[in-house]
Short mmCIF file of C-alpha atoms in Angstrom, two decimals:
data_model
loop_
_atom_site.label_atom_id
_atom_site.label_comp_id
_atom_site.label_asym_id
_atom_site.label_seq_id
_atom_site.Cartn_x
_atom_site.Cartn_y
_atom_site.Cartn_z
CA UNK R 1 13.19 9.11 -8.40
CA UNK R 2 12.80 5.81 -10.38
CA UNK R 3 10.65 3.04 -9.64
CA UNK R 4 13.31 0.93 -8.39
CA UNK R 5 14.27 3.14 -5.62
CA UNK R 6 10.50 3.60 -4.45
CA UNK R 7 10.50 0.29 -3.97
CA UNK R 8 13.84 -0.69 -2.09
CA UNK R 9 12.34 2.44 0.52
CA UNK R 10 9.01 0.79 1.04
CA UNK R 11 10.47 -2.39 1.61
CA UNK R 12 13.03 -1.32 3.80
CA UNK R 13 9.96 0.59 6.05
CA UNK R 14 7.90 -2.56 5.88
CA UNK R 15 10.88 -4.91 7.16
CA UNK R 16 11.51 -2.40 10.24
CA UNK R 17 7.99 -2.00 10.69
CA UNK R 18 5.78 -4.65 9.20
CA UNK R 19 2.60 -4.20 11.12
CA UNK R 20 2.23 -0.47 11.28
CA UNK R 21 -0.38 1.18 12.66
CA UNK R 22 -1.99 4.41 13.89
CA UNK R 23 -0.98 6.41 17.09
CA UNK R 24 -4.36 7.09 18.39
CA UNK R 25 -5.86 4.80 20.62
CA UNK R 26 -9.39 3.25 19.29
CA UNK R 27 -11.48 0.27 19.86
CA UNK R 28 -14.14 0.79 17.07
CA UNK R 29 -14.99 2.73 13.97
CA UNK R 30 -16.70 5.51 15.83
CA UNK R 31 -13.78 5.85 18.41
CA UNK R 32 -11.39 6.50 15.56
CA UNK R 33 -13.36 9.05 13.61
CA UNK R 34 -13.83 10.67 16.74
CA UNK R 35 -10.03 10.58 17.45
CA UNK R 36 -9.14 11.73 13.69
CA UNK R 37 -11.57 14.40 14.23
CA UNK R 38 -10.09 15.60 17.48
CA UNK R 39 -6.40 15.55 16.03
CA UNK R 40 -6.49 18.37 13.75
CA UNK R 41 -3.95 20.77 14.84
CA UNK R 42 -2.92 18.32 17.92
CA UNK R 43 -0.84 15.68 18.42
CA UNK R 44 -1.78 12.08 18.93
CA UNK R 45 -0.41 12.05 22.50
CA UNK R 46 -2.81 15.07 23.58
CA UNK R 47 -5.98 13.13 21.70
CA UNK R 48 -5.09 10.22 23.31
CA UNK R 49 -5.07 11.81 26.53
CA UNK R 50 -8.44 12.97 26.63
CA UNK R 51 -9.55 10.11 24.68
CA UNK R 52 -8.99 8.10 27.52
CA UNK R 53 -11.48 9.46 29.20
CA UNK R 54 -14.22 10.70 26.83
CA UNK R 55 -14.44 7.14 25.37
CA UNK R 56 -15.25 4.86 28.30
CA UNK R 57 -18.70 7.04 28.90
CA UNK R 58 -19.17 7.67 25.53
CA UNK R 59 -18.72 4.66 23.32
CA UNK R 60 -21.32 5.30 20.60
CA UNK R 61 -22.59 8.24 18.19
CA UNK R 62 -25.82 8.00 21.11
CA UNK R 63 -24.08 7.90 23.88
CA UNK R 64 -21.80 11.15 22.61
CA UNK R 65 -25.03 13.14 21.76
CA UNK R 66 -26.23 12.37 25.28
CA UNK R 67 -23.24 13.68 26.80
CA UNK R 68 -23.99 17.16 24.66
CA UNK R 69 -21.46 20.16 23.63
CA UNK R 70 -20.78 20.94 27.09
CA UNK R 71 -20.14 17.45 28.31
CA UNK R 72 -17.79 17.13 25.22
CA UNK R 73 -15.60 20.17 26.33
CA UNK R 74 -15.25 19.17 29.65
CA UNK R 75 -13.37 16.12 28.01
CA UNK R 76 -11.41 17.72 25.02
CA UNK R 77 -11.09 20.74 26.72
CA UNK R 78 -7.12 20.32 26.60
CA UNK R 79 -7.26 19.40 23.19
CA UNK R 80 -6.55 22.84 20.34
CA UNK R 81 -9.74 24.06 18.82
CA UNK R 82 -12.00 22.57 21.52
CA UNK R 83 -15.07 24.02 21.31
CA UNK R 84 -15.36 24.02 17.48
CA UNK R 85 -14.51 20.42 18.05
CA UNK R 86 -17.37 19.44 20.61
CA UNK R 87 -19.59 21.15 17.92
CA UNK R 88 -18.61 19.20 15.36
CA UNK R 89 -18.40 15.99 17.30
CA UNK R 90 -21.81 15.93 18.18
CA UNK R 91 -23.36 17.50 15.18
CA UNK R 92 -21.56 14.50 13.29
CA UNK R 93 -22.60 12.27 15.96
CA UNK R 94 -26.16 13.28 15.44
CA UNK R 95 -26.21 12.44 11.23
CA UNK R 96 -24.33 9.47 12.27
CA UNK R 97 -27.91 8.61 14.71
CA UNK R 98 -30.53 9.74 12.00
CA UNK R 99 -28.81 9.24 8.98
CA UNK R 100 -26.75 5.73 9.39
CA UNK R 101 -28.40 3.52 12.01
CA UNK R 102 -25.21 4.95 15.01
CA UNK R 103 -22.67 3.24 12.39
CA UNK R 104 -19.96 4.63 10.64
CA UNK R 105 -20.55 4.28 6.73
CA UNK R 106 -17.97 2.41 4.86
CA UNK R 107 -18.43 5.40 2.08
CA UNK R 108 -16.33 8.44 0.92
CA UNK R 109 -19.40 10.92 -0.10
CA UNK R 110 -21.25 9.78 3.74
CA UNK R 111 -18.11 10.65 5.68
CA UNK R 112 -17.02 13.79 3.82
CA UNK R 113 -20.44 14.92 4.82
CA UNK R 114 -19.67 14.91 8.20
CA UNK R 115 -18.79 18.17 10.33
CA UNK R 116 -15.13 18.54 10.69
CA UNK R 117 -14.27 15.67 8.52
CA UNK R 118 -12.55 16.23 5.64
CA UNK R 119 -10.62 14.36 3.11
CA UNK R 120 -7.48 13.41 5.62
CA UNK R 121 -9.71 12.35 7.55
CA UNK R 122 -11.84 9.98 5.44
CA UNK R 123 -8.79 8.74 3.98
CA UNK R 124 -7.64 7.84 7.67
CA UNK R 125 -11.23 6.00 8.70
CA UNK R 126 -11.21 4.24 5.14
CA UNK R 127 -7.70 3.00 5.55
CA UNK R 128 -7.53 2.88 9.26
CA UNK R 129 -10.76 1.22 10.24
CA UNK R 130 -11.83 -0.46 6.89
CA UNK R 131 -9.00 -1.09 5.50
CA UNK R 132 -8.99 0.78 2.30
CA UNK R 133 -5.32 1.32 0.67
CA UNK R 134 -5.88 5.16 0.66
CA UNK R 135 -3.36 7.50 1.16
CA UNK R 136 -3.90 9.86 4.23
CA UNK R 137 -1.35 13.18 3.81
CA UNK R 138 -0.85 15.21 6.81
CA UNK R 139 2.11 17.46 6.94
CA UNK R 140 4.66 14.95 8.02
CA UNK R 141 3.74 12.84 4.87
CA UNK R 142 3.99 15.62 2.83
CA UNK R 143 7.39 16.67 4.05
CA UNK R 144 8.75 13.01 4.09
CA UNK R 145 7.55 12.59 0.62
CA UNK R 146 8.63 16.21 -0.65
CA UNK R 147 12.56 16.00 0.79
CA UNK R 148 13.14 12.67 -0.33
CA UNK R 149 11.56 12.82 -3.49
CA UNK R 150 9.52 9.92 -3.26
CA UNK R 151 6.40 11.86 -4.25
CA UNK R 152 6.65 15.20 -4.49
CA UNK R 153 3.98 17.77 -4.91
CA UNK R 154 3.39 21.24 -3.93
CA UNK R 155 0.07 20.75 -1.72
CA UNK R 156 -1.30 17.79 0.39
CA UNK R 157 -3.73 16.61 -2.99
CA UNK R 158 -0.75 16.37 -5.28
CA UNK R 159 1.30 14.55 -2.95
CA UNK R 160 -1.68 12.11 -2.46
CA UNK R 161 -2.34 11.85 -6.20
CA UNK R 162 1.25 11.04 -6.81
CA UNK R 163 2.05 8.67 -3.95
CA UNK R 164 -1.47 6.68 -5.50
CA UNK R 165 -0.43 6.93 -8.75
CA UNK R 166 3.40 5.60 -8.02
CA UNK R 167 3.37 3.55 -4.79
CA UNK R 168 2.86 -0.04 -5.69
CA UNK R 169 -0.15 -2.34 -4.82
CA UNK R 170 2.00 -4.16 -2.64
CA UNK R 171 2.44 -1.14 -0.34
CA UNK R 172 -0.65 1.14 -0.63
CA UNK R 173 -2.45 -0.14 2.73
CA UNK R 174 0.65 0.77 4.79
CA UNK R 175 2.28 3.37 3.05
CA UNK R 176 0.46 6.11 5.01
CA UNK R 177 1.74 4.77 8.18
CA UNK R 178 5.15 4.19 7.13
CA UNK R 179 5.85 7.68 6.02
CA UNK R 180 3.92 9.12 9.22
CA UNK R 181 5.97 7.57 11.31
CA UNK R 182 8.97 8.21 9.20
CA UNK R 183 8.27 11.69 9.51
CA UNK R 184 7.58 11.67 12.86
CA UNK R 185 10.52 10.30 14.39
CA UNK R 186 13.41 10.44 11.78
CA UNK R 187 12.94 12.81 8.81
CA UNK R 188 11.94 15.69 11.43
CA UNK R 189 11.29 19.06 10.70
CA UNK R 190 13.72 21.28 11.74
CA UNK R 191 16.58 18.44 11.10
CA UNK R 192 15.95 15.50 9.69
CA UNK R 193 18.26 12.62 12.00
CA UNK R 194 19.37 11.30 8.79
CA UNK R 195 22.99 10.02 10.12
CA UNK R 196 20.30 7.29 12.17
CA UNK R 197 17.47 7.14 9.01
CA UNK R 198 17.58 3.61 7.08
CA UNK R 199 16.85 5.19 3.53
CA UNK R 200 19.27 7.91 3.87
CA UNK R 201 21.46 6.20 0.80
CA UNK R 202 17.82 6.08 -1.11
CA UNK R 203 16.45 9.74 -0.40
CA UNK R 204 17.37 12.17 -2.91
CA UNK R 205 16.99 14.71 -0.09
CA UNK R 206 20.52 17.27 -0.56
CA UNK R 207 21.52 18.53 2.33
CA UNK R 208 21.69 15.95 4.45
CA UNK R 209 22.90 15.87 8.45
CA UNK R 210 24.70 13.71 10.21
#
C-alpha cells in the first residue's frame, strides 16, 4: 500500500469520526487504567458495566486498596479473569500509593511496572489519558490493519512498529481509535460489512463481501 492511499483512509476515518474516543467510561487517569486493566479478554460494554459501580466508591488508588481483593470481586466479579484482576488491581493500586504520591505517572517504564499492565495497555493510558500519539494494537487493530494492508505485520509489535513508522504525524493521536472502531463495527471478524465500509475502494483486502 502506498503512502497516498494511507492517507486518503485516515482522512476519510477522521471526517466520519473527527473526535474519536475510547469506549470505556472514565473520569480520571486512575479510572482508565483501571478500566484498561479490567478489559483484557472482555469487552468494553461488560467493563463498563461493573465500572459503573466499582468507581463511584472507589475513585482513587486509596480508596481501591481500602475496598481490598474481596471488595474488588464483588464488583468485577462479572468481568473474565476476575480474581486475577482484583489481584492485580490492588497490588497496582498499592505501588501507585507508595511509589507515585496515588497518581498515575505520565511514564512508560512506571506503568509497565504495574501488575497486569502491559504494553497495550500503557500505550492506551499514554494516548488515552495523556495524550501521547502511541499506537495501542489489540486484535481488532491488528486485523483491520492486516486485511487491508494498511500495516501489516504478523504479531501485535510489528503491526505497532509499522503503523508508527508509516501513519503520518497528522494522524498518530487518533489512529488507534479509528481503526478500533473500524474493526469493531465494520471490518468484523467473521465478515467484514464491506458493501457498508467507506474505504472499501482503498483496502487492498481480496475477498471482499457485499
Amino acid at each position: 500500500m502506498n503512502k497516498q492511499k494511507r492517507i486518503e483512509i485516515l482522512s476519510r476515518l477522521r471526517a466520519a469520526n473527527p473526535e474519536p474516543t475510547t469506549e470505556l467510561e472514565y473520569s480520571s487517569p486512575f479510572e482508565l487504567l483501571i478500566a484498561v486493566l479490567l478489559s483484557a479478554q472482555a469487552t468494553d460494554v461488560g467493563v463498563n458495566k461493573a465500572t459503573r459501580h466499582l468507581f463511584p466508591v472507589a475513585r482513587s488508588p486509596q480508596a481501591m486498596l481500602d475496598l481490598g481483593v474481596d471488595g474488588v470481586k464483588h464488583y468485577i466479579k462479572t468481568i473474565g479473569l476476575f480474581n486475577t484482576k482484583a489481584e492485580n488491581v490492588i497490588k497496582t493500586c498499592r505501588i501507585l500509593v507508595e511509589q507515585h504520591g496515588g497518581e498515575v505517572p505520565e511514564n512508560r517504564e512506571a506503568l509497565e511496572a504495574l501488575p497486569g499492565v502491559g504494553r497495550k495497555t500503557v500505550n492506551v493510558v499514554l494516548n488515552t489519558a495523556f495524550r501521547w500519539p502511541t499506537i495501542a494494537v489489540d486484535t481488532h487493530i491488528f486485523r483491520v490493519s492486516n486485511r487491508t494492508k494498511l500495516a501489516p505485520g504478523k504479531n501485535v509489535d510489528a503491526v505497532e512498529q509499522k503503523l508508527l513508522k508509516v501513519v503520518p504525524a497528522e494522524f498518530k493521536l487518533d489512529v488507534h481509535h479509528w481503526l478500533i472502531l473500524h474493526g469493531r463495527y465494520t471490518c468484523v471478524a467473521r465478515k467484514p460489512k464491506c458493501g457498508s465500509c467507506i474505504i472499501e475502494d482503498l483496502c487492498e483486502f481480496k475477498e471482499k463481501t457485499d
